[in-house]
Every structure is written in structure tokens, then in C-alpha cells.
Tab-separated table of C-alpha atoms and ligand atoms in Angstrom:
chain	number	residue	atom	x	y	z
J	17	UNK	CA	-36.312	15.224	-20.679
J	18	UNK	CA	-33.156	14.340	-18.765
J	19	UNK	CA	-32.972	12.451	-15.505
J	20	UNK	CA	-31.231	14.487	-12.807
J	21	UNK	CA	-29.192	12.547	-10.248
J	22	UNK	CA	-28.104	15.156	-7.694
J	23	UNK	CA	-28.273	13.739	-4.147
J	24	UNK	CA	-28.851	10.202	-5.438
J	25	UNK	CA	-26.175	7.823	-4.217
J	26	UNK	CA	-25.312	4.135	-4.101
J	27	UNK	CA	-28.065	1.640	-4.718
J	28	UNK	CA	-30.685	4.414	-4.930
J	29	UNK	CA	-28.800	6.022	-7.802
J	30	UNK	CA	-28.158	2.719	-9.584
J	31	UNK	CA	-31.779	1.567	-9.285
J	32	UNK	CA	-33.137	5.056	-10.091
J	33	UNK	CA	-31.065	5.352	-13.277
J	34	UNK	CA	-31.929	1.821	-14.405
J	35	UNK	CA	-35.659	2.345	-13.801
J	36	UNK	CA	-35.647	5.715	-15.540
J	37	UNK	CA	-33.931	4.298	-18.630
J	38	UNK	CA	-36.292	1.341	-18.694
J	39	UNK	CA	-39.210	3.815	-18.389
J	40	UNK	CA	-38.038	5.709	-21.480
J	41	UNK	CA	-35.461	8.284	-20.331
J	42	UNK	CA	-32.525	8.504	-22.705
J	43	UNK	CA	-30.526	11.354	-21.172
J	44	UNK	CA	-28.840	11.063	-17.762
J	45	UNK	CA	-27.309	14.064	-15.988
J	46	UNK	CA	-24.624	13.724	-13.332
J	47	UNK	CA	-21.550	15.682	-12.201
J	48	UNK	CA	-18.162	15.006	-10.670
J	49	UNK	CA	-19.404	17.029	-7.682
J	50	UNK	CA	-22.400	14.711	-7.132
J	51	UNK	CA	-19.995	11.891	-6.207
J	52	UNK	CA	-22.277	9.295	-7.805
J	53	UNK	CA	-20.768	8.665	-11.257
J	54	UNK	CA	-19.892	5.057	-10.390
J	55	UNK	CA	-23.446	4.286	-9.193
J	56	UNK	CA	-24.922	6.091	-12.210
J	57	UNK	CA	-22.679	4.039	-14.526
J	58	UNK	CA	-23.851	0.831	-12.842
J	59	UNK	CA	-27.474	1.877	-13.463
J	60	UNK	CA	-26.723	2.544	-17.122
J	61	UNK	CA	-25.179	-0.919	-17.530
J	62	UNK	CA	-28.065	-2.570	-15.641
J	63	UNK	CA	-30.646	-1.085	-18.012
J	64	UNK	CA	-31.900	-2.907	-21.079
J	65	UNK	CA	-30.870	-0.094	-23.422
J	66	UNK	CA	-27.691	-0.057	-25.467
J	67	UNK	CA	-25.254	2.675	-24.362
J	68	UNK	CA	-25.233	4.081	-27.934
J	69	UNK	CA	-28.891	5.059	-27.500
J	70	UNK	CA	-28.193	7.081	-24.361
J	71	UNK	CA	-26.942	10.620	-23.833
J	72	UNK	CA	-24.661	10.852	-20.809
J	73	UNK	CA	-23.830	14.243	-19.305
J	74	UNK	CA	-21.352	15.005	-16.555
J	75	UNK	CA	-19.976	18.279	-15.262
J	76	UNK	CA	-16.479	19.457	-14.413
J	77	UNK	CA	-16.152	21.221	-11.036
J	78	UNK	CA	-14.707	24.669	-11.676
J	79	UNK	CA	-12.645	24.520	-8.480
J	80	UNK	CA	-10.606	21.759	-10.191
J	81	UNK	CA	-9.386	24.191	-12.887
J	82	UNK	CA	-6.035	22.963	-14.191
J	83	UNK	CA	-6.984	19.297	-13.675
J	84	UNK	CA	-9.543	18.997	-16.507
J	85	UNK	CA	-8.174	15.995	-18.424
J	86	UNK	CA	-7.408	13.968	-15.312
J	87	UNK	CA	-10.913	14.666	-13.966
J	88	UNK	CA	-12.518	13.719	-17.281
J	89	UNK	CA	-10.609	10.418	-17.498
J	90	UNK	CA	-11.771	9.623	-13.943
J	91	UNK	CA	-15.399	10.420	-14.888
J	92	UNK	CA	-15.185	8.127	-17.930
J	93	UNK	CA	-13.709	5.378	-15.780
J	94	UNK	CA	-16.361	5.717	-13.035
J	95	UNK	CA	-19.204	5.874	-15.554
J	96	UNK	CA	-17.756	2.917	-17.466
J	97	UNK	CA	-17.866	4.591	-20.882
J	98	UNK	CA	-15.252	5.441	-23.535
J	99	UNK	CA	-16.717	8.778	-24.454
J	100	UNK	CA	-19.107	11.317	-22.909
J	101	UNK	CA	-21.979	12.762	-24.913
J	102	UNK	CA	-21.836	16.147	-23.199
J	103	UNK	CA	-19.302	17.623	-20.762
J	104	UNK	CA	-20.235	20.848	-18.988
J	105	UNK	CA	-18.270	23.412	-16.980
J	106	UNK	CA	-20.348	23.267	-13.781
J	107	UNK	CA	-20.127	27.003	-13.072
J	108	UNK	CA	-18.156	29.979	-14.379
J	109	UNK	CA	-14.981	31.438	-12.915
J	110	UNK	CA	-13.721	34.893	-13.913
J	111	UNK	CA	-13.205	35.376	-17.670
J	112	UNK	CA	-9.606	34.059	-17.652
J	113	UNK	CA	-10.506	31.065	-15.467
J	114	UNK	CA	-13.494	30.101	-17.605
J	115	UNK	CA	-11.393	30.414	-20.768
J	116	UNK	CA	-8.664	28.219	-19.275
J	117	UNK	CA	-11.218	25.438	-18.599
J	118	UNK	CA	-12.872	25.915	-21.982
J	119	UNK	CA	-9.586	25.517	-23.872
J	120	UNK	CA	-9.078	22.124	-22.182
J	121	UNK	CA	-12.688	21.224	-23.047
J	122	UNK	CA	-12.040	21.988	-26.722
J	123	UNK	CA	-8.951	19.747	-26.616
J	124	UNK	CA	-10.974	16.910	-25.028
J	125	UNK	CA	-13.525	17.145	-27.821
J	126	UNK	CA	-10.775	17.146	-30.458
J	127	UNK	CA	-9.268	14.096	-28.765
J	128	UNK	CA	-12.619	12.283	-29.057
J	129	UNK	CA	-13.144	11.913	-25.296
J	130	UNK	CA	-16.399	13.907	-25.454
J	131	UNK	CA	-18.874	14.426	-28.282
J	132	UNK	CA	-20.071	17.881	-27.238
J	133	UNK	CA	-19.018	20.546	-24.747
J	134	UNK	CA	-21.040	23.157	-22.919
J	135	UNK	CA	-21.418	25.250	-19.797
J	136	UNK	CA	-23.715	25.568	-16.799
J	137	UNK	CA	-24.896	28.543	-14.769
J	138	UNK	CA	-23.329	31.026	-17.225
J	139	UNK	CA	-24.912	34.431	-17.885
J	140	UNK	CA	-25.183	35.551	-21.539
J	141	UNK	CA	-22.278	38.020	-21.084
J	142	UNK	CA	-20.079	35.189	-19.777
J	143	UNK	CA	-21.039	33.048	-22.777
J	144	UNK	CA	-20.253	35.958	-25.097
J	145	UNK	CA	-16.804	36.368	-23.532
J	146	UNK	CA	-16.066	32.656	-23.971
J	147	UNK	CA	-17.115	32.700	-27.626
J	148	UNK	CA	-15.224	35.928	-28.363
J	149	UNK	CA	-11.973	34.595	-26.887
J	150	UNK	CA	-12.135	30.975	-28.093
J	151	UNK	CA	-14.253	31.098	-31.252
J	152	UNK	CA	-16.114	28.018	-29.990
J	153	UNK	CA	-19.827	28.182	-29.116
J	154	UNK	CA	-21.029	26.017	-26.187
J	155	UNK	CA	-23.556	23.412	-27.323
J	156	UNK	CA	-25.589	23.788	-24.122
J	157	UNK	CA	-25.999	26.078	-21.111
J	158	UNK	CA	-27.633	24.271	-18.175
J	159	UNK	CA	-29.262	26.877	-15.918
J	160	UNK	CA	-32.112	27.350	-13.447
J	161	UNK	CA	-34.821	28.591	-15.801
J	162	UNK	CA	-38.162	28.116	-13.993
J	163	UNK	CA	-40.666	30.952	-13.422
J	164	UNK	CA	-38.729	32.162	-10.407
J	165	UNK	CA	-35.686	32.712	-12.635
J	166	UNK	CA	-37.423	33.281	-15.971
J	167	UNK	CA	-35.219	35.345	-18.270
J	168	UNK	CA	-36.546	35.890	-21.781
J	169	UNK	CA	-33.321	37.713	-22.714
J	170	UNK	CA	-31.249	34.602	-21.946
J	171	UNK	CA	-33.529	32.390	-24.055
J	172	UNK	CA	-33.363	34.844	-26.994
J	173	UNK	CA	-29.600	35.292	-26.698
J	174	UNK	CA	-28.962	31.543	-26.645
J	175	UNK	CA	-31.380	30.866	-29.529
J	176	UNK	CA	-29.522	33.406	-31.677
J	177	UNK	CA	-26.254	31.508	-31.064
J	178	UNK	CA	-27.830	28.049	-31.479
J	179	UNK	CA	-27.117	27.199	-27.815
J	180	UNK	CA	-29.543	24.701	-26.271
J	181	UNK	CA	-30.908	25.855	-22.892
J	182	UNK	CA	-31.310	23.055	-20.364
J	183	UNK	CA	-33.373	24.003	-17.312
J	184	UNK	CA	-32.226	22.291	-14.123
J	185	UNK	CA	-34.200	21.988	-10.870
J	186	UNK	CA	-37.645	22.598	-12.425
J	187	UNK	CA	-39.374	21.736	-9.139
J	188	UNK	CA	-36.978	22.404	-6.276
J	189	UNK	CA	-36.133	25.893	-7.554
J	190	UNK	CA	-39.772	26.907	-7.985
J	191	UNK	CA	-42.952	27.534	-6.072
J	192	UNK	CA	-45.019	24.665	-7.404
J	193	UNK	CA	-48.216	25.546	-5.642
J	194	UNK	CA	-48.601	29.112	-6.805
J	195	UNK	CA	-52.260	29.707	-7.675
J	196	UNK	CA	-51.427	30.475	-11.329
J	197	UNK	CA	-49.800	27.064	-11.777
J	198	UNK	CA	-52.536	25.311	-9.774
J	199	UNK	CA	-55.323	26.901	-11.823
J	200	UNK	CA	-53.713	25.882	-15.111
J	201	UNK	CA	-53.040	22.362	-13.827
J	202	UNK	CA	-56.702	21.926	-12.817
J	203	UNK	CA	-57.866	23.219	-16.209
J	204	UNK	CA	-55.772	20.612	-18.045
J	205	UNK	CA	-56.344	17.784	-15.570
J	206	UNK	CA	-52.553	17.621	-15.017
J	207	UNK	CA	-50.271	17.935	-11.993
J	208	UNK	CA	-48.467	21.180	-11.170
J	209	UNK	CA	-45.208	19.322	-11.905
J	210	UNK	CA	-46.396	18.454	-15.412
J	211	UNK	CA	-47.501	22.049	-16.044
J	212	UNK	CA	-44.077	23.395	-15.052
J	213	UNK	CA	-42.283	20.888	-17.286
J	214	UNK	CA	-44.628	21.771	-20.159
J	215	UNK	CA	-44.000	25.508	-19.570
J	216	UNK	CA	-40.245	24.895	-20.050
J	217	UNK	CA	-40.970	23.028	-23.288
J	218	UNK	CA	-43.182	25.874	-24.575
J	219	UNK	CA	-40.059	28.054	-24.234
J	220	UNK	CA	-37.956	25.512	-26.133
J	221	UNK	CA	-36.093	24.631	-22.935
J	222	UNK	CA	-35.223	21.012	-22.175
J	223	UNK	CA	-35.477	20.063	-18.509
J	224	UNK	CA	-33.345	18.064	-16.100
J	225	UNK	CA	-35.667	16.717	-13.404
J	226	UNK	CA	-34.993	14.223	-10.651
J	227	UNK	CA	-37.274	11.519	-9.319
J	228	UNK	CA	-36.800	8.178	-7.610
J	229	UNK	CA	-40.502	7.329	-7.963
J	230	UNK	CA	-41.632	5.160	-10.893
J	231	UNK	CA	-44.983	6.945	-10.908
J	232	UNK	CA	-43.382	10.411	-11.074
J	233	UNK	CA	-40.841	9.305	-13.708
J	234	UNK	CA	-43.717	8.169	-15.932
J	235	UNK	CA	-45.806	11.307	-15.250
J	236	UNK	CA	-42.872	13.560	-16.152
J	237	UNK	CA	-42.540	11.880	-19.545
J	238	UNK	CA	-46.198	12.588	-20.340
J	239	UNK	CA	-45.727	16.306	-20.914
J	240	UNK	CA	-45.761	15.758	-24.670
J	241	UNK	CA	-49.449	14.789	-24.340
J	242	UNK	CA	-50.763	18.329	-23.784
J	243	UNK	CA	-49.820	21.926	-24.464
J	244	UNK	CA	-50.286	25.356	-22.881
J	245	UNK	CA	-51.806	28.249	-24.804
J	246	UNK	CA	-49.821	31.514	-25.129
J	247	UNK	CA	-51.870	33.266	-22.392
J	248	UNK	CA	-51.099	30.448	-19.944
J	249	UNK	CA	-47.398	30.561	-20.806
J	250	UNK	CA	-47.369	34.345	-20.342
J	251	UNK	CA	-49.165	34.062	-16.978
J	252	UNK	CA	-46.498	31.654	-15.693
J	253	UNK	CA	-43.754	33.905	-17.133
J	254	UNK	CA	-45.058	36.723	-14.957
J	255	UNK	CA	-44.950	34.776	-11.684
J	256	UNK	CA	-41.344	35.718	-10.862
J	257	UNK	CA	-41.714	39.380	-11.766
J	258	UNK	CA	-44.960	39.564	-9.742
J	259	UNK	CA	-43.103	38.580	-6.599
J	260	UNK	CA	-45.325	35.533	-6.174
J	261	UNK	CA	-48.578	37.517	-6.289
J	262	UNK	CA	-51.716	35.451	-6.570
J	263	UNK	CA	-53.362	36.700	-9.764
J	264	UNK	CA	-54.677	33.827	-11.873
J	265	UNK	CA	-54.546	33.900	-15.703
C	326	NAP	N1	-26.082	22.521	-13.276
C	326	NAP	C1	-26.359	22.780	-12.006
C	326	NAP	O1	-25.727	23.610	-11.342
C	326	NAP	C2	-27.476	22.031	-11.355
C	326	NAP	C3	-27.992	22.491	-10.118
C	326	NAP	C4	-29.034	21.785	-9.544
C	326	NAP	C5	-29.554	20.677	-10.192
C	326	NAP	N2	-29.034	20.226	-11.377
C	326	NAP	C6	-29.567	19.023	-12.062
C	326	NAP	O2	-30.983	19.162	-12.129
C	326	NAP	C7	-31.561	17.999	-11.526
C	326	NAP	C8	-32.928	18.293	-10.964
C	326	NAP	O3	-32.875	19.231	-9.933
C	326	NAP	P1	-33.148	18.821	-8.413
C	326	NAP	O4	-32.445	17.566	-8.126
C	326	NAP	O5	-32.863	20.050	-7.643
C	326	NAP	O6	-34.671	18.500	-8.293
C	326	NAP	P2	-36.040	18.729	-9.098
C	326	NAP	O7	-36.051	17.837	-10.296
C	326	NAP	O8	-36.296	20.181	-9.302
C	326	NAP	O9	-37.066	18.180	-7.991
C	326	NAP	C9	-36.947	16.869	-7.482
C	326	NAP	C10	-38.061	16.668	-6.478
C	326	NAP	O10	-39.314	16.691	-7.172
C	326	NAP	C11	-40.033	15.493	-6.885
C	326	NAP	N3	-40.778	15.110	-8.106
C	326	NAP	C12	-40.274	14.835	-9.328
C	326	NAP	N4	-41.274	14.584	-10.194
C	326	NAP	C13	-42.436	14.689	-9.514
C	326	NAP	C14	-43.808	14.525	-9.860
C	326	NAP	N5	-44.190	14.240	-11.102
C	326	NAP	N6	-44.746	14.685	-8.891
C	326	NAP	C15	-44.369	14.991	-7.604
C	326	NAP	N7	-43.097	15.167	-7.214
C	326	NAP	C16	-42.120	15.015	-8.169
C	326	NAP	C17	-38.990	14.470	-6.498
C	326	NAP	O11	-39.537	13.523	-5.603
C	326	NAP	P3	-39.666	11.946	-6.027
C	326	NAP	O12	-38.279	11.432	-6.107
C	326	NAP	O13	-40.488	11.386	-4.916
C	326	NAP	O14	-40.385	11.911	-7.337
C	326	NAP	C18	-37.948	15.334	-5.783
C	326	NAP	O15	-38.326	15.548	-4.426
C	326	NAP	C19	-30.506	17.562	-10.505
C	326	NAP	O16	-30.750	16.261	-10.036
C	326	NAP	C20	-29.255	17.744	-11.292
C	326	NAP	O17	-29.034	16.655	-12.183
C	326	NAP	C21	-28.012	20.907	-11.972
């Protein structure tokens, strides 16, 4: 489980990151485009956990193509770290544009500025094109994966390449109160938020979720305490394709 930090700024971001790390989060997701890397870095330093035990992700804004290294050095400086754990291309450009960014990403990894490189919001065909032209497989693709966007082909494609799928916006990009999710939540004595996070896990998808509430941060970590059976997973899978119909599992 990663902590998302989109639309968290200043003291809210610093306190939110510190509290999340102290609550047990070990992966923090930010982006150059979120304009909060400095506040996120302050939260990391304010926590009681050694930086070596944390996984720090930031994303390169595709509109800055051609300025990759300069942007990365600025991110490292703002975050207050020597090396990133994961650097993502925030969104694809056309095939040539994506390749141009990716080649700079490979150089940054070879230089030791980042430990791993990946992409975000790429379709399988765009990932295929990147691999075919560079020979380098992205470690991660961070995408909207919830029931509204559920794509079993993407999950299968990425698994076959060993690409980790990270699902962003598990709540804001989904209809939390659909009767299928509500029914399953009541059956397990869990919240609809916990059921959606667990559904991602059942698909082998890691999530990036945001919260500035201590109570919600703790609840979102508890998804390892229960599981969904295959019929429940399949019922949630069908929500998107059913156009939000109300048939319970
Ligand atoms: N790669 C990309 O293009 C991309 C795009 C969008 C997002 N992201 C990443 O994904 C992260 C998450 O997405 P998001 O920021 O759109 O939001 P989200 O995680 O889908 O939803 C956040 C909302 O859910 C609430 N919430 C969280 N846990 C809850 C719980 N247990 N019970 C009740 N409410 C709960 C939060 O309120 P409280 O604060 O009150 O808990 C907040 O209002 C972003 O912050 C960002 O890091 C990446």
C-alpha cells in the first residue's frame, strides 16, 4: 500500500506523510506535477523511520520531455534524497516521444540516480512499443485500475512481462457505494473502502491511496486481515461492464 499525495500541500503534506510513515506506510507516491515534493521530503525526514526503509516514487511530467535529468535532479533536491526508488513517466506521449523520455530514464538508472524506472497511464500496446524499441521493461505501470476501469487483459499482459501494476485513485475513480460493494462490505464487516482495496490485492495490484485522516490511514492498512472469495471478486469485476447496474453477488 502506497500513500498518495496528490492535492496535499505544505504543512498538510508534511504532517500527512509523517503520520502515514509512523502508522506503517513504507511507500510514498508524489510527482513533479503535484508541486509538493519539498513538503513530502520534509514529512519523510520528520518521521521516525530511516530513509533506507522507505520506497519513494516521483513522476516526470511528459510535457517536460527533453529536460529529464534537470527535472530529476530538482526532484531529488526537493525531496532531500540522493536516489529515488522509482521514477515514472507520468503519462505517455506518441511512440517517439515516450521513447525519448525512456532513454533518459535508462541513463538515470545507469547513473545511479534512481533504483527502478517505470511508466504511468500506459496502455499495453504503448508498453510493448517501449520494450520493443529500447529492450528495457518498465518495472511498474501506475494506472487507474478500479472496477470502473477494470481490464483483465492489462493485468495478464503486465504479469507476463513481470511488470508490477500499481492502481492509483482506488476511491476517487470509483463508485464506492455501488450495491455490490456495499453488500460485500456488510458481509465482511468492513468498509467499502477496505473492500475496494482488497479487490485490487486479489488481482495482484498494489494500490496508491490518499488520506489525511489517521483513522482512514490505519483502516486502509488492515486489508491484509481479510480476503474476498472468487465469486465476490468476479462480482466486483463486472461492475464496470454492467454500466453500474445494481445486481448483487
Ligand atoms: N499516476 C497518475 O496519473 C495518478 C493519477 C491520480 C492519482 N494518482 C496517485 O494516486 C493517489 C490516490 O488517488 P486520489 O488522490 O485521487 O484519491 P483516492 O485515494 O482514490 O481517494 C482519496 C479520498 O478517499 C478518502 N479516503 C481514504 N481512505 C478512506 C477510508 N478508509 N474511509 C473513508 N474515506 C477514505 C480520502 O479522505 P480522507 O483524507 O478524509 O481520508 C480522500 O477524500 C494520488 O494521491 C496520487 O498519489 C496518480
